[in-house]
CSV table of C-alpha atoms in Angstrom, one decimal:
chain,number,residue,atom,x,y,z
P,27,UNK,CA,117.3,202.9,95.3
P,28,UNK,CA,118.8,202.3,92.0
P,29,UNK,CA,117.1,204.4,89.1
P,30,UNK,CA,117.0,203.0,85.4
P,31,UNK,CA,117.3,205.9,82.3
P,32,UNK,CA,113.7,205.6,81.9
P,33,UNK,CA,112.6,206.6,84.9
P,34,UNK,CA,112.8,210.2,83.8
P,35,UNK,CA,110.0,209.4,81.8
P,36,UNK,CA,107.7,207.9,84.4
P,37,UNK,CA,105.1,210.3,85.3
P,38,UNK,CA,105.8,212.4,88.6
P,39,UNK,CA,103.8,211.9,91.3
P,40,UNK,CA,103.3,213.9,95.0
P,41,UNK,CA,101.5,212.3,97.8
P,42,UNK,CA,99.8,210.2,95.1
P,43,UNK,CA,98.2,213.0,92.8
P,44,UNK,CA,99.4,212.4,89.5
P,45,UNK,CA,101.9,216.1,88.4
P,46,UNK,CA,101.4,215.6,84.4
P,47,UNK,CA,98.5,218.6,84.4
P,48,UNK,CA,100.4,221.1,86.5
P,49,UNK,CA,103.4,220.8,83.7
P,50,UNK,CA,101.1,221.2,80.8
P,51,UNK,CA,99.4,224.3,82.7
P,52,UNK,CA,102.5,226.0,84.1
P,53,UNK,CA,104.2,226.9,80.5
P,54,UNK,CA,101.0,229.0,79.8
P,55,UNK,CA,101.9,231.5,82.9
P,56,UNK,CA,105.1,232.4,80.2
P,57,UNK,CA,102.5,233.9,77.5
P,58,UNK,CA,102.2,237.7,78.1
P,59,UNK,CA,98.6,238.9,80.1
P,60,UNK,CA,96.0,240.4,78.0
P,61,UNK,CA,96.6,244.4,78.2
P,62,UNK,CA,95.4,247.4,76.7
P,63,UNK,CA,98.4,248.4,75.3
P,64,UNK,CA,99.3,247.0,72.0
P,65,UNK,CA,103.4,246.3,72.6
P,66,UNK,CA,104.7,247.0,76.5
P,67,UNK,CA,108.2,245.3,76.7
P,68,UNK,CA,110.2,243.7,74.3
P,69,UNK,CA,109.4,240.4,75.7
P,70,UNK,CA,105.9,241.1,74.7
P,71,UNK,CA,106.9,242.7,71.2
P,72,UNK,CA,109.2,239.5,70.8
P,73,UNK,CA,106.3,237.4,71.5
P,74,UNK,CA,103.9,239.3,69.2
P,75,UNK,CA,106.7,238.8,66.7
P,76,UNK,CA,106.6,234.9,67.0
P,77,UNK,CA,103.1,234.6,67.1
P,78,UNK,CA,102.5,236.2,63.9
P,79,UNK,CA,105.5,234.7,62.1
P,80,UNK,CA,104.2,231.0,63.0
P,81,UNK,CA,100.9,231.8,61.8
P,82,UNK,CA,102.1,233.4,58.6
P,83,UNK,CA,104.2,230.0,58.1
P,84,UNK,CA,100.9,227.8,58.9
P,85,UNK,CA,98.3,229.7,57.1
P,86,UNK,CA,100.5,230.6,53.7
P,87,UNK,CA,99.3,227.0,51.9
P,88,UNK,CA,95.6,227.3,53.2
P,89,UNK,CA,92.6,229.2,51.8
P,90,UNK,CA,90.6,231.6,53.4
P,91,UNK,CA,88.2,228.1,54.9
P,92,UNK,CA,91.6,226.6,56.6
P,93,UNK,CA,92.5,230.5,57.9
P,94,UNK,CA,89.3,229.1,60.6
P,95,UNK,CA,91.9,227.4,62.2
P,96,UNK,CA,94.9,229.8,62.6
P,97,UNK,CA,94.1,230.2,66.8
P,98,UNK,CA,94.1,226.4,67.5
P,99,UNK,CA,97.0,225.5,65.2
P,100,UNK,CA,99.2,228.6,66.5
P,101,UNK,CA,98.0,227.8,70.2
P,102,UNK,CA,99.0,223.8,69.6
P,103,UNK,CA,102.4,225.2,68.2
P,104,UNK,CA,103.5,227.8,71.1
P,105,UNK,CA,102.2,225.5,73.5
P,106,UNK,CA,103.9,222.4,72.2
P,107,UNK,CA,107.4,224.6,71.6
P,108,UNK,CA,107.0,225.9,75.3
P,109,UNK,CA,106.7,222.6,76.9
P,110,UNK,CA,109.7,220.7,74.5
P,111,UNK,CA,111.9,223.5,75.8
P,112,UNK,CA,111.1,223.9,79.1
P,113,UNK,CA,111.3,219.9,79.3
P,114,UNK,CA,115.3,220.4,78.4
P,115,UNK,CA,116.2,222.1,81.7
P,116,UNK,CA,117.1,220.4,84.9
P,117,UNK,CA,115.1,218.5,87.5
P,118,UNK,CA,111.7,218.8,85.3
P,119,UNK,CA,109.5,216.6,83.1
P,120,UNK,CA,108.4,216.8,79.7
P,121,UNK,CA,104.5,215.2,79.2
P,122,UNK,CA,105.6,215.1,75.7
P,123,UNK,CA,107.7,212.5,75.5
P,124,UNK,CA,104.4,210.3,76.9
P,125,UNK,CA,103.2,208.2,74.0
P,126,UNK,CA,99.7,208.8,75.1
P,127,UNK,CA,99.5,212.6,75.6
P,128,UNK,CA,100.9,213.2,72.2
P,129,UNK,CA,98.2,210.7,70.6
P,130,UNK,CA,95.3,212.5,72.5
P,131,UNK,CA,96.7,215.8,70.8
P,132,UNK,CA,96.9,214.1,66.9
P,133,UNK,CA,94.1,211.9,66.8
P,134,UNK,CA,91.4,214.6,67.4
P,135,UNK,CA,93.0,216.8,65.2
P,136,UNK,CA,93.4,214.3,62.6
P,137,UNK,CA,89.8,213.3,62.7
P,138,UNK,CA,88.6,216.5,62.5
P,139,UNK,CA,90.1,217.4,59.3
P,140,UNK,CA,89.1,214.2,58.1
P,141,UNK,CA,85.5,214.7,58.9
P,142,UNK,CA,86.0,218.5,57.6
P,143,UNK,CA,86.3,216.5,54.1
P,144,UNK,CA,84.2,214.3,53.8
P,145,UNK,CA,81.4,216.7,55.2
P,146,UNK,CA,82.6,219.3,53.0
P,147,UNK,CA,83.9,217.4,49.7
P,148,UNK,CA,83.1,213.7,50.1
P,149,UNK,CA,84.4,212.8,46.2
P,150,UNK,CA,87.6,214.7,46.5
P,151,UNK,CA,88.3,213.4,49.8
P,152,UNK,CA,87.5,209.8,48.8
P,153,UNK,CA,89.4,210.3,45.8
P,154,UNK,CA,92.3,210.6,47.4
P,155,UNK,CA,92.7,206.6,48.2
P,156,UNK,CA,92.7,206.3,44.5
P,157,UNK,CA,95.2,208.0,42.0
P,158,UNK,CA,94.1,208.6,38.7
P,159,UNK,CA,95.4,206.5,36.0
P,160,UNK,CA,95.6,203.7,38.0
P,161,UNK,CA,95.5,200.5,36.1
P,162,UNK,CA,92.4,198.1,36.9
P,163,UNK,CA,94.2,195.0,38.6
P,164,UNK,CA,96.1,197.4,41.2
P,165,UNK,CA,92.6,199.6,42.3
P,166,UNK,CA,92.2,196.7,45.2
P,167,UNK,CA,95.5,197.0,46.3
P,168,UNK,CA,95.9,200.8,46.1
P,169,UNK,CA,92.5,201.6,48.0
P,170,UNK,CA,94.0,198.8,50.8
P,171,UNK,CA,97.3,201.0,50.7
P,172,UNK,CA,95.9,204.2,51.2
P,173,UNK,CA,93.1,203.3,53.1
P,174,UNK,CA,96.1,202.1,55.7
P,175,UNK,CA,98.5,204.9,54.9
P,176,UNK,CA,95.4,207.4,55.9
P,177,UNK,CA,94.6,205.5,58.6
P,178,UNK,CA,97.9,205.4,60.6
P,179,UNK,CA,98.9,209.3,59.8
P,180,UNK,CA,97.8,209.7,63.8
P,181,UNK,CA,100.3,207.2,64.8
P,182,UNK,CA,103.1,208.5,63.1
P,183,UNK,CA,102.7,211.9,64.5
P,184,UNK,CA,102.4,210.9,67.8
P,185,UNK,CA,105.3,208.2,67.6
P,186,UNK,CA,107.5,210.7,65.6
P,187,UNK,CA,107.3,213.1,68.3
P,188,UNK,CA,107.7,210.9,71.1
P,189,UNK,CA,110.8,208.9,69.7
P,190,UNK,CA,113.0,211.8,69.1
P,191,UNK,CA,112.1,214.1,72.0
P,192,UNK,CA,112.7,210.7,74.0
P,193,UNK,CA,115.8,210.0,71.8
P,194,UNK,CA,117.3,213.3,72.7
P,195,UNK,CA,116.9,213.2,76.6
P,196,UNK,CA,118.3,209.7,76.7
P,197,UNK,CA,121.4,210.9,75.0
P,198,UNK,CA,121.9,214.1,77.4
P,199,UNK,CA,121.3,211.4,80.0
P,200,UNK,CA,124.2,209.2,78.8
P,201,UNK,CA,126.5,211.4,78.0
P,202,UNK,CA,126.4,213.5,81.4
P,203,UNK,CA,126.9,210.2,83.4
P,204,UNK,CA,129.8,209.4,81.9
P,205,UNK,CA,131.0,213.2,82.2
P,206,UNK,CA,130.9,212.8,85.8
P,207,UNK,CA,131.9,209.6,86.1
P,208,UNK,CA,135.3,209.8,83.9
P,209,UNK,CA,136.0,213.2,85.7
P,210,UNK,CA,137.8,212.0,88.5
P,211,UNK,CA,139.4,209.3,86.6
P,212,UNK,CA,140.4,211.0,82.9
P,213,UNK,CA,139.9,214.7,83.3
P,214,UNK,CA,140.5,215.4,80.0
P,215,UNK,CA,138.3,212.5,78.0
P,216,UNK,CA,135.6,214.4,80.9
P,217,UNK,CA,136.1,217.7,79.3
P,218,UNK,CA,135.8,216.7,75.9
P,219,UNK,CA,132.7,214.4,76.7
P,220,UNK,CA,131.2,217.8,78.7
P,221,UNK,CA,132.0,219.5,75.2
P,222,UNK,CA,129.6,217.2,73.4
P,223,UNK,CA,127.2,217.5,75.7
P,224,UNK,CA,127.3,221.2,75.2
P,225,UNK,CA,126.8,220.5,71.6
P,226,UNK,CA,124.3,218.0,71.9
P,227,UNK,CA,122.0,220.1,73.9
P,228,UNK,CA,122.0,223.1,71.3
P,229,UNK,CA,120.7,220.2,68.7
P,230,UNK,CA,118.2,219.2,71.5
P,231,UNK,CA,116.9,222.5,71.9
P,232,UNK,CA,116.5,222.7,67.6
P,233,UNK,CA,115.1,219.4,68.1
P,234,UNK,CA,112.5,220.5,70.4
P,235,UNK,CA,111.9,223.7,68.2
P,236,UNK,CA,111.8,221.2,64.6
P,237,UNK,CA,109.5,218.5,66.4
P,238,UNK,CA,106.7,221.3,67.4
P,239,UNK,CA,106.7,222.6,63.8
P,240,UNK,CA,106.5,219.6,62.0
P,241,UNK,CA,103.7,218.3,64.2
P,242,UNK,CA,101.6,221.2,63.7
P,243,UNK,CA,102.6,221.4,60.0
P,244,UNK,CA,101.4,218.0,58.9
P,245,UNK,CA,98.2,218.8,60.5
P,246,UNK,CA,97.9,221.7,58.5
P,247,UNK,CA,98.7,220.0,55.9
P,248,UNK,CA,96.0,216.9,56.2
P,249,UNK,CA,93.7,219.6,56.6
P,250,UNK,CA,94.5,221.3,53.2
P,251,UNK,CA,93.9,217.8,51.9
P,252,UNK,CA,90.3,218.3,53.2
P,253,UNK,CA,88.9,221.8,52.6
C-alpha cells in the first residue's frame, strides 16, 4: 500500500473506533497526582515551576476580573504544549495539527470573551470597530473592516496553529526520506541531510513550544479587550 505525506495526518483508527480522544487524554497522565506534600521530586518542583511562570506571563497584562481565568488559560497552555511535543516523537499523532480540533478550542474561547464585553462594557466593546478621529466618509468602511477583522480572529488562530505545526512535520517527513534514501547511494550528502534534520527538529520542538504560547496569548489578549 503506497502512503502519501499526509496520511500522517489522517486520524488513527483501531477496529473502527476513532483514537483522536485517547491522544488528547493520555498527555494528562504526565501532570503530577494531587498530594499532600507541597514539592516531592524535582519533576514535580520543575512542574510547579512551569506552572507558575506561564501564569505569571498570562495574567501580568490583565486586571484582577481577567485573573478569573488564570486555571483555564494555564490548563489550555500545558495541555496544548504537552500534546505539540509529544506529537514530535515517533510512530504517534498530533490531534493538533486537525483543522477542526483547534477551531473547537478558539471559537469558544473567542466567543466567550466577546460576550464577557459586551455583557460587561457594551460601549467600550462596540467602540472598538470604530477608531476615534475617524473621518465621516470612512465610518462605513471601517465598521465593515473591523466588523470582519473581529470576526475572523477564531480562524486565524486555529489556521495559524494548524499550518505551522503541519508545516513542521511535513518537513521532518521530507527530509528523513531522503536521509534514508541517499544513504546507500551518497553517504556523505545522507549525513549532512541527517544533520539538518537534527537541526530542524530542535526548531520543531520551539515551534511546538512558540505555537502553544501564542495561541493562549492572543486569547488573553482578546479578553483584555473585553473586561
Amino acid at each position: 500500500m503506497n502512503l502519501s505525506f499526509f496520511d500522517q495526518f489522517s486520524s488513527p483508527y483501531l477496529l473502527g473506533i476513532p483514537l483522536i480522544p485517547l491522544s488528547i487524554t493520555l498527555p494528562a497522565l504526565l501532570l503530577p497526582s494531587p498530594n499532600r506534600r507541597w514539592v516531592t521530586n524535582r519533576l514535580s518542583t520543575l512542574q510547579l515551576w512551569l506552572t507558575h511562570l506561564i501564569t505569571k506571563q498570562l495574567m501580568n497584562p490583565l486586571n484582577k476580573a481577567g485573573h478569573k481565568w488564570a486555571l483555564l488559560l494555564t490548563s489550555l497552555m500545558l495541555f496544548l504544549l504537552s500534546i505539540n511535543l509529544l506529537g514530535l516523537l515517533p510512530y504517534t499523532f498530533t490531534p493538533t495539527t486537525q483543522l477542526s480540533m483547534n477551531m473547537a478550542l478558539a471559537f469558544p474561547l473567542w466567543m466567550a470573551t466577546l460576550l464577557m464585553g459586551l455583557r460587561n462594557q457594551p460601549s467600550a466593546s462596540l467602540g472598538h470597530l470604530l477608531p476615534e478621529g475617524t473621518p465621516t466618509p470612512l465610518i462605513p468602511a471601517l465598521i465593515m473592516i473591523e466588523t470582519t477583522s473581529l470576526l475572523i480572529r477564531p480562524l486565524a488562530l486555529g489556521v495559524r496553529l494548524t499550518a505551522n505545526l503541519t508545516a513542521g512535520h511535513l518537513l521532518i517527513q521530507l527530509i528523513s526520506t531522503a536521509t534514508i534514501t541517499l544513504l546507500p547511494m551518497m553517504p556523505p550528502i545522507s549525513i549532512l541531510t541527517a544533520a539538518i534534520l537534527f537541526l530542524l527538529t530542535i526548531l520543531e520542538v520551539a515551534v511546538a513550544m512558540i505555537q502553544a504560547y501564542v495561541f493562549v496569548l492572543l486569547l488573553s489578549l482578546y479578553l483584555q479587550e473585553n473586561i
